[in-house]
Amino acid sequence: MNPSTMYLHTSEAARKLGVSTKALRLYEERGLITPRRTSAGYRIYDEGIMVRAAEVVALRALGLSLAQVTRVLEGEPRDLEFALVLHEAKLGDEIHHLVCTKDKVNHLRAQLAQGKVPAEGEVARLLKPSTGLSVAFELPWPWGGEWFELRDIQSLNFIVGSLGSGKTRFAQCLAEELPDALFVGLDRFDEGRSASSVRLHADKALQLRVNQALAWLVEEGGTESENLIALLAGLEAEGPTALVIDMVEQGLDRGTQEALIALLRQRARMGARPLFLMTRSSSILDLAAMGPNESIVFCPPNHSPPVQVAPYPGAPGYEAVAMCLASPEVRERTAGMVAWLPEASGLSRATQLR
């Protein structure tokens, strides 16, 4: 090795690239990067590998699947062209927003020149504009009518809670209170697989969107299944301004869950309609991978009102959320089970595993 070359360990490379170490391992598994190894077997990243990895990260940020990234790096430009068209449209929206913000700044300066003080909250809204979507309502049973407010709703929102916490009832109520929202329940499976087929056959535009999403997910490592198609039929439906999905991971294996959340995160970055995902899977809600346009709503097991939880260790409620999450394999093995822990300090506690 050249002593003048800088080498980074995996954690250092991930931090510099702004991704998780898990993402770097995935890129390596897919053959997109090949870090060197020390004599002790540790991965190290030199300048050349970091340049390659940065290109992969940038292509992923544009919304390309791992298979599409591979094709682009091999010299096939078609997938990149489509991604750049979408990115250009997003930049146009951001430019429009900046122009509007500049106009507001000019207006405030004109007011100050006339000796007028801005109205309360006007400067705060300028620096941190509202997403424009909020909801407030009385919580249903089992809470007993407590008032709940959710302001500046993010693009991607996770609803987490243990078995019996009331999260399903909360999610249904949320869908009813949000303007033009749709609740996609587990009846997407109970109605029968044929129902999805009939629906897709009758709506060719929906079928095209489902097929495109399905192809992306399969390229990303997902597995095509009737459960996945039934879910996509709900996710791709036109009309609702927001979607609330009951147990989004239901019937999906680990690879499919990881591919699905990658797709939904990519869409969230592109400004898609807000999604509320009920989940207890650590593959869907990877706390270490949460972005700035995501949020968590936690339903406590003691039926205290739902609360928003910040996604970092030490934040109120963080450990409770983490304890609700499990890998897809564990979730499948323990679905519907309740494990009782022995009495401790005079108190009997139950840990619900679903």
Tab-separated table of C-alpha atoms in Angstrom:
chain	number	residue	atom	x	y	z
A	1	MET	CA	0.000	0.000	0.000
A	2	ASN	CA	1.155	3.534	-0.761
A	3	PRO	CA	1.874	5.204	2.595
A	4	SER	CA	0.852	8.604	1.179
A	5	THR	CA	-2.670	7.354	0.375
A	6	MET	CA	-5.420	7.930	2.940
A	7	TYR	CA	-7.333	4.815	3.949
A	8	LEU	CA	-10.641	4.851	5.786
A	9	HIS	CA	-12.285	2.103	7.795
A	10	THR	CA	-15.900	1.209	7.016
A	11	SER	CA	-17.441	3.415	9.706
A	12	GLU	CA	-15.297	6.391	8.655
A	13	ALA	CA	-16.146	5.899	4.983
A	14	ALA	CA	-19.853	5.599	5.758
A	15	ARG	CA	-19.800	8.788	7.823
A	16	LYS	CA	-18.003	10.706	5.073
A	17	LEU	CA	-20.421	9.438	2.417
A	18	GLY	CA	-23.502	10.096	4.551
A	19	VAL	CA	-24.762	6.497	4.475
A	20	SER	CA	-24.879	3.587	6.895
A	21	THR	CA	-22.246	0.867	7.132
A	22	LYS	CA	-25.063	-1.502	6.204
A	23	ALA	CA	-25.463	0.331	2.891
A	24	LEU	CA	-21.756	-0.015	2.122
A	25	ARG	CA	-21.895	-3.742	2.819
A	26	LEU	CA	-24.881	-4.032	0.478
A	27	TYR	CA	-23.028	-2.181	-2.297
A	28	GLU	CA	-20.125	-4.575	-1.826
A	29	GLU	CA	-22.419	-7.620	-1.949
A	30	ARG	CA	-23.833	-6.375	-5.265
A	31	GLY	CA	-20.345	-5.862	-6.709
A	32	LEU	CA	-20.693	-2.084	-6.962
A	33	ILE	CA	-17.627	-1.400	-4.815
A	34	THR	CA	-14.685	-3.564	-3.789
A	35	PRO	CA	-12.902	-2.198	-0.731
A	36	ARG	CA	-9.422	-3.416	-0.008
A	37	ARG	CA	-8.559	-5.619	2.965
A	38	THR	CA	-5.873	-5.272	5.563
A	39	SER	CA	-3.690	-8.228	6.503
A	40	ALA	CA	-6.084	-8.762	9.408
A	41	GLY	CA	-9.072	-8.868	7.039
A	42	TYR	CA	-10.566	-5.434	7.805
A	43	ARG	CA	-12.121	-3.462	4.960
A	44	ILE	CA	-10.429	-0.186	4.052
A	45	TYR	CA	-11.437	2.460	1.544
A	46	ASP	CA	-8.836	4.361	-0.477
A	47	GLU	CA	-9.445	7.444	-2.623
A	48	GLY	CA	-10.410	5.445	-5.722
A	49	ILE	CA	-12.982	3.340	-3.856
A	50	MET	CA	-14.407	6.453	-2.185
A	51	VAL	CA	-14.911	8.110	-5.587
A	52	ARG	CA	-16.712	5.009	-6.828
A	53	ALA	CA	-18.783	4.747	-3.645
A	54	ALA	CA	-19.729	8.443	-3.859
A	55	GLU	CA	-21.006	7.851	-7.386
A	56	VAL	CA	-23.124	4.934	-6.167
A	57	VAL	CA	-24.523	7.044	-3.325
A	58	ALA	CA	-25.373	9.875	-5.739
A	59	LEU	CA	-27.151	7.528	-8.160
A	60	ARG	CA	-29.116	6.012	-5.293
A	61	ALA	CA	-30.103	9.512	-4.148
A	62	LEU	CA	-31.554	10.059	-7.633
A	63	GLY	CA	-33.842	7.095	-7.029
A	64	LEU	CA	-32.087	4.348	-8.989
A	65	SER	CA	-32.352	0.745	-7.865
A	66	LEU	CA	-29.169	-1.230	-7.295
A	67	ALA	CA	-29.651	-2.975	-10.638
A	68	GLN	CA	-30.113	0.380	-12.358
A	69	VAL	CA	-26.981	1.726	-10.662
A	70	THR	CA	-25.070	-1.280	-11.983
A	71	ARG	CA	-26.289	-0.642	-15.541
A	72	VAL	CA	-25.389	3.055	-15.386
A	73	LEU	CA	-21.889	2.309	-14.090
A	74	GLU	CA	-21.496	-0.196	-16.918
A	75	GLY	CA	-22.287	2.516	-19.480
A	76	GLU	CA	-26.069	2.191	-20.013
A	77	PRO	CA	-27.532	5.747	-19.751
A	78	ARG	CA	-31.286	5.091	-20.114
A	79	ASP	CA	-32.080	4.728	-16.407
A	80	LEU	CA	-30.011	7.792	-15.536
A	81	GLU	CA	-31.783	9.912	-18.155
A	82	PHE	CA	-35.206	9.189	-16.654
A	83	ALA	CA	-33.928	9.859	-13.120
A	84	LEU	CA	-32.456	13.202	-14.214
A	85	VAL	CA	-35.774	14.239	-15.772
A	86	LEU	CA	-37.471	13.669	-12.414
A	87	HIS	CA	-34.671	15.443	-10.573
A	88	GLU	CA	-34.943	18.433	-12.906
A	89	ALA	CA	-38.667	18.683	-12.138
A	90	LYS	CA	-37.909	18.585	-8.411
A	91	LEU	CA	-35.313	21.346	-8.809
A	92	GLY	CA	-37.913	23.421	-10.634
A	93	ASP	CA	-40.237	23.108	-7.645
A	94	GLU	CA	-37.421	24.089	-5.283
A	95	ILE	CA	-36.577	27.131	-7.409
A	96	HIS	CA	-40.213	28.196	-7.325
A	97	HIS	CA	-40.210	27.831	-3.531
A	98	LEU	CA	-37.016	29.900	-3.222
A	99	VAL	CA	-38.449	32.658	-5.426
A	100	CYS	CA	-41.569	32.788	-3.227
A	101	THR	CA	-39.419	32.868	-0.093
A	102	LYS	CA	-37.322	35.700	-1.533
A	103	ASP	CA	-40.499	37.670	-2.222
A	104	LYS	CA	-41.531	37.200	1.427
A	105	VAL	CA	-38.108	38.437	2.590
A	106	ASN	CA	-38.455	41.523	0.412
A	107	HIS	CA	-41.934	42.096	1.866
A	108	LEU	CA	-40.621	41.869	5.447
A	109	ARG	CA	-37.784	44.269	4.666
A	110	ALA	CA	-40.255	46.733	3.189
A	111	GLN	CA	-42.329	46.500	6.370
A	112	LEU	CA	-39.261	47.134	8.524
A	113	ALA	CA	-38.336	50.152	6.399
A	114	GLN	CA	-41.771	51.572	7.260
A	115	GLY	CA	-41.229	50.908	10.940
A	116	LYS	CA	-43.601	47.929	11.058
A	117	VAL	CA	-42.702	44.842	13.097
A	118	PRO	CA	-43.559	41.465	11.462
A	119	ALA	CA	-46.549	39.642	12.881
A	120	GLU	CA	-45.856	36.961	15.495
A	121	GLY	CA	-44.693	33.727	13.859
A	122	GLU	CA	-44.005	35.303	10.469
A	123	VAL	CA	-40.222	35.138	10.759
A	124	ALA	CA	-40.372	31.588	12.147
A	125	ARG	CA	-42.488	30.461	9.186
A	126	LEU	CA	-40.012	32.092	6.837
A	127	LEU	CA	-37.048	30.160	8.255
A	128	LYS	CA	-38.941	26.905	8.717
A	129	PRO	CA	-41.927	26.835	6.375
A	130	SER	CA	-44.861	24.602	7.217
A	131	THR	CA	-45.470	21.471	5.172
A	132	GLY	CA	-49.058	22.635	4.944
A	133	LEU	CA	-50.598	19.428	6.296
A	134	SER	CA	-51.709	19.059	9.906
A	135	VAL	CA	-54.385	17.143	11.771
A	136	ALA	CA	-56.046	17.429	15.178
A	137	PHE	CA	-58.806	15.278	16.697
A	138	GLU	CA	-60.142	13.590	19.826
A	139	LEU	CA	-58.576	10.183	20.319
A	140	PRO	CA	-60.983	7.228	20.193
A	141	TRP	CA	-61.267	4.396	22.688
A	142	PRO	CA	-59.144	3.212	24.512
A	143	TRP	CA	-57.807	6.732	25.171
A	144	GLY	CA	-61.064	8.350	26.221
A	145	GLY	CA	-61.212	11.515	24.170
A	146	GLU	CA	-57.777	13.057	24.771
A	147	TRP	CA	-56.864	15.693	22.203
A	148	PHE	CA	-54.180	14.773	19.673
A	149	GLU	CA	-52.384	17.120	17.278
A	150	LEU	CA	-49.896	16.348	14.528
A	151	ARG	CA	-48.490	19.400	12.777
A	152	ASP	CA	-46.201	19.797	9.766
A	153	ILE	CA	-46.738	16.200	8.698
A	154	GLN	CA	-43.688	14.698	7.035
A	155	SER	CA	-43.493	12.709	3.798
A	156	LEU	CA	-42.831	9.410	5.560
A	157	ASN	CA	-44.342	8.651	8.976
A	158	PHE	CA	-44.116	5.453	11.019
A	159	ILE	CA	-46.758	4.339	13.522
A	160	VAL	CA	-45.293	1.976	16.129
A	161	GLY	CA	-46.772	0.242	19.153
A	162	SER	CA	-46.997	-3.129	20.833
A	163	LEU	CA	-49.887	-5.575	20.535
A	164	GLY	CA	-52.917	-4.078	22.237
A	165	SER	CA	-51.577	-0.528	22.239
A	166	GLY	CA	-54.433	0.710	20.052
A	167	LYS	CA	-52.213	1.655	17.107
A	168	THR	CA	-54.618	0.162	14.544
A	169	ARG	CA	-57.577	2.116	15.895
A	170	PHE	CA	-55.391	5.225	16.010
A	171	ALA	CA	-54.322	4.695	12.390
A	172	GLN	CA	-57.922	4.251	11.249
A	173	CYS	CA	-58.964	7.424	13.063
A	174	LEU	CA	-56.015	9.279	11.566
A	175	ALA	CA	-57.106	8.236	8.063
A	176	GLU	CA	-60.627	9.461	8.781
A	177	GLU	CA	-59.453	12.855	10.054
A	178	LEU	CA	-56.825	13.593	7.396
A	179	PRO	CA	-58.386	15.291	4.327
A	180	ASP	CA	-58.992	12.779	1.498
A	181	ALA	CA	-56.791	10.119	3.107
A	182	LEU	CA	-57.175	6.366	2.532
A	183	PHE	CA	-56.678	3.546	5.043
A	184	VAL	CA	-55.180	0.459	3.399
A	185	GLY	CA	-55.993	-2.334	5.834
A	186	LEU	CA	-55.156	-6.015	6.033
A	187	ASP	CA	-58.373	-6.750	4.160
A	188	ARG	CA	-56.235	-6.158	1.085
A	189	PHE	CA	-55.386	-9.852	1.606
A	190	ASP	CA	-58.692	-11.098	3.052
A	191	GLU	CA	-60.662	-9.937	0.020
A	192	GLY	CA	-58.786	-12.515	-1.986
A	193	ARG	CA	-55.942	-12.316	-4.447
A	194	SER	CA	-58.427	-12.375	-7.317
A	195	ALA	CA	-59.800	-8.998	-6.169
A	196	SER	CA	-56.445	-7.340	-6.841
A	197	SER	CA	-56.222	-9.016	-10.229
A	198	VAL	CA	-59.698	-7.837	-11.192
A	199	ARG	CA	-58.936	-4.316	-9.983
A	200	LEU	CA	-55.689	-4.133	-11.914
A	201	HIS	CA	-57.273	-5.600	-15.040
A	202	ALA	CA	-60.005	-2.943	-14.924
A	203	ASP	CA	-57.555	-0.060	-14.368
A	204	LYS	CA	-54.742	-0.267	-16.922
A	205	ALA	CA	-53.039	2.883	-15.620
A	206	LEU	CA	-52.930	1.408	-12.111
A	207	GLN	CA	-51.662	-1.886	-13.493
A	208	LEU	CA	-48.841	-0.062	-15.293
A	209	ARG	CA	-47.791	1.761	-12.113
A	210	VAL	CA	-47.903	-1.481	-10.105
A	211	ASN	CA	-45.830	-3.288	-12.731
A	212	GLN	CA	-43.232	-0.503	-12.775
A	213	ALA	CA	-42.951	-0.489	-8.980
A	214	LEU	CA	-42.812	-4.293	-8.935
A	215	ALA	CA	-39.979	-4.352	-11.480
A	216	TRP	CA	-38.030	-1.793	-9.419
A	217	LEU	CA	-38.502	-3.822	-6.236
A	218	VAL	CA	-37.440	-7.094	-7.847
A	219	GLU	CA	-34.304	-5.421	-9.228
A	220	GLU	CA	-33.641	-4.111	-5.724
A	221	GLY	CA	-33.738	-7.635	-4.288
A	222	GLY	CA	-37.443	-8.031	-3.513
A	223	THR	CA	-39.523	-11.102	-4.284
A	224	GLU	CA	-42.670	-10.891	-6.388
A	225	SER	CA	-45.687	-12.256	-4.540
A	226	GLU	CA	-49.449	-11.865	-4.386
A	227	ASN	CA	-49.074	-10.119	-1.024
A	228	LEU	CA	-46.705	-7.567	-2.527
A	229	ILE	CA	-48.974	-6.944	-5.521
A	230	ALA	CA	-51.970	-6.440	-3.213
A	231	LEU	CA	-49.975	-3.880	-1.217
A	232	LEU	CA	-48.765	-2.082	-4.343
A	233	ALA	CA	-52.330	-1.858	-5.628
A	234	GLY	CA	-53.111	0.237	-2.549
A	235	LEU	CA	-49.893	2.254	-2.632
A	236	GLU	CA	-50.249	3.133	-6.310
A	237	ALA	CA	-53.926	4.160	-6.130
A	238	GLU	CA	-54.581	7.664	-7.419
A	239	GLY	CA	-56.794	10.168	-5.625
A	240	PRO	CA	-56.001	10.070	-1.889
A	241	THR	CA	-53.835	12.922	-0.625
A	242	ALA	CA	-52.349	10.636	2.054
A	243	LEU	CA	-52.199	6.902	2.697
A	244	VAL	CA	-52.278	5.044	6.015
A	245	ILE	CA	-51.005	1.461	5.603
A	246	ASP	CA	-51.799	-1.233	8.161
A	247	MET	CA	-48.725	-3.414	8.957
A	248	VAL	CA	-46.922	-2.659	5.728
A	249	GLU	CA	-44.530	-5.605	6.170
A	250	GLN	CA	-47.316	-8.222	6.332
A	251	GLY	CA	-46.459	-11.246	4.177
A	252	LEU	CA	-43.171	-9.800	2.876
A	253	ASP	CA	-39.732	-11.317	3.419
A	254	ARG	CA	-36.684	-9.348	4.560
A	255	GLY	CA	-35.356	-8.605	1.072
A	256	THR	CA	-38.743	-7.349	-0.091
A	257	GLN	CA	-39.197	-5.172	3.006
A	258	GLU	CA	-35.790	-3.583	2.525
A	259	ALA	CA	-36.479	-2.980	-1.163
A	260	LEU	CA	-39.904	-1.520	-0.374
A	261	ILE	CA	-38.687	0.999	2.187
A	262	ALA	CA	-35.895	2.033	-0.200
A	263	LEU	CA	-38.534	2.779	-2.845
A	264	LEU	CA	-40.790	4.671	-0.428
A	265	ARG	CA	-37.861	6.735	0.881
A	266	GLN	CA	-36.841	7.594	-2.658
A	267	ARG	CA	-40.395	8.741	-3.408
A	268	ALA	CA	-40.534	10.751	-0.198
A	269	ARG	CA	-37.414	12.647	-1.267
A	270	MET	CA	-39.146	13.415	-4.568
A	271	GLY	CA	-42.119	14.985	-2.789
A	272	ALA	CA	-44.683	12.169	-2.958
A	273	ARG	CA	-47.881	12.321	-0.886
A	274	PRO	CA	-47.497	11.608	2.832
A	275	LEU	CA	-47.462	7.984	3.940
A	276	PHE	CA	-48.214	6.609	7.395
A	277	LEU	CA	-46.779	3.121	7.795
A	278	MET	CA	-47.828	0.925	10.695
A	279	THR	CA	-44.899	-1.366	11.377
A	280	ARG	CA	-43.041	-3.421	13.938
A	281	SER	CA	-40.267	-4.509	11.579
A	282	SER	CA	-36.718	-3.242	11.973
A	283	SER	CA	-36.256	-3.695	8.219
A	284	ILE	CA	-39.037	-1.192	7.530
A	285	LEU	CA	-38.134	1.202	10.347
A	286	ASP	CA	-34.353	1.252	10.613
A	287	LEU	CA	-33.879	3.908	13.289
A	288	ALA	CA	-30.320	4.584	12.169
A	289	ALA	CA	-31.420	5.290	8.591
A	290	MET	CA	-34.173	7.840	9.226
A	291	GLY	CA	-34.009	11.043	7.218
A	292	PRO	CA	-35.097	14.639	7.930
A	293	ASN	CA	-38.460	14.186	6.180
A	294	GLU	CA	-39.508	11.253	8.375
A	295	SER	CA	-41.208	10.968	11.754
A	296	ILE	CA	-42.309	8.362	14.309
A	297	VAL	CA	-45.616	8.265	16.179
A	298	PHE	CA	-45.492	5.889	19.145
A	299	CYS	CA	-48.570	4.381	20.810
A	300	PRO	CA	-47.579	3.483	24.395
A	301	PRO	CA	-48.766	0.110	25.768
A	302	ASN	CA	-50.397	1.776	28.802
A	303	HIS	CA	-52.756	3.713	26.495
A	304	SER	CA	-51.194	7.072	27.180
A	305	PRO	CA	-51.838	9.367	24.196
A	306	PRO	CA	-49.663	8.710	21.120
A	307	VAL	CA	-46.510	10.835	20.968
A	308	GLN	CA	-43.934	11.770	18.393
A	309	VAL	CA	-40.501	10.295	19.100
A	310	ALA	CA	-37.220	11.695	17.837
A	311	PRO	CA	-35.056	9.030	16.126
A	312	TYR	CA	-31.924	9.234	18.243
A	313	PRO	CA	-30.788	7.381	21.393
A	314	GLY	CA	-31.676	9.172	24.585
A	315	ALA	CA	-34.736	10.914	23.165
A	316	PRO	CA	-37.946	10.362	25.176
A	317	GLY	CA	-39.620	7.198	23.943
A	318	TYR	CA	-36.716	6.083	21.737
A	319	GLU	CA	-35.939	2.917	23.704
A	320	ALA	CA	-39.636	1.988	23.840
A	321	VAL	CA	-39.867	2.282	20.055
A	322	ALA	CA	-36.689	0.233	19.590
A	323	MET	CA	-38.086	-2.531	21.833
A	324	CYS	CA	-41.204	-2.754	19.655
A	325	LEU	CA	-39.148	-3.494	16.550
A	326	ALA	CA	-37.797	-6.876	15.482
A	327	SER	CA	-36.309	-8.440	12.379
A	328	PRO	CA	-38.689	-9.994	9.806
A	329	GLU	CA	-37.620	-13.478	10.898
A	330	VAL	CA	-38.410	-12.801	14.546
A	331	ARG	CA	-41.657	-11.035	13.644
A	332	GLU	CA	-42.807	-14.082	11.678
A	333	ARG	CA	-41.803	-16.503	14.414
A	334	THR	CA	-43.519	-14.578	17.215
A	335	ALA	CA	-46.573	-13.190	15.396
A	336	GLY	CA	-49.530	-12.989	17.782
A	337	MET	CA	-47.591	-14.344	20.771
A	338	VAL	CA	-47.399	-12.806	24.235
A	339	ALA	CA	-44.435	-13.654	26.471
A	340	TRP	CA	-44.744	-13.113	30.220
A	341	LEU	CA	-41.618	-12.109	32.085
A	342	PRO	CA	-41.084	-13.319	35.653
A	343	GLU	CA	-42.058	-11.036	38.495
A	344	ALA	CA	-39.411	-8.389	39.158
A	345	SER	CA	-39.280	-5.920	42.062
A	346	GLY	CA	-42.807	-6.866	43.053
A	347	LEU	CA	-44.236	-5.964	39.633
A	348	SER	CA	-45.453	-8.352	36.976
A	349	ARG	CA	-44.703	-7.219	33.440
A	350	ALA	CA	-45.750	-8.554	30.032
A	351	THR	CA	-43.789	-8.101	26.867
A	352	GLN	CA	-45.985	-8.366	23.794
A	353	LEU	CA	-44.072	-9.771	20.876
A	354	ARG	CA	-46.325	-9.160	17.930
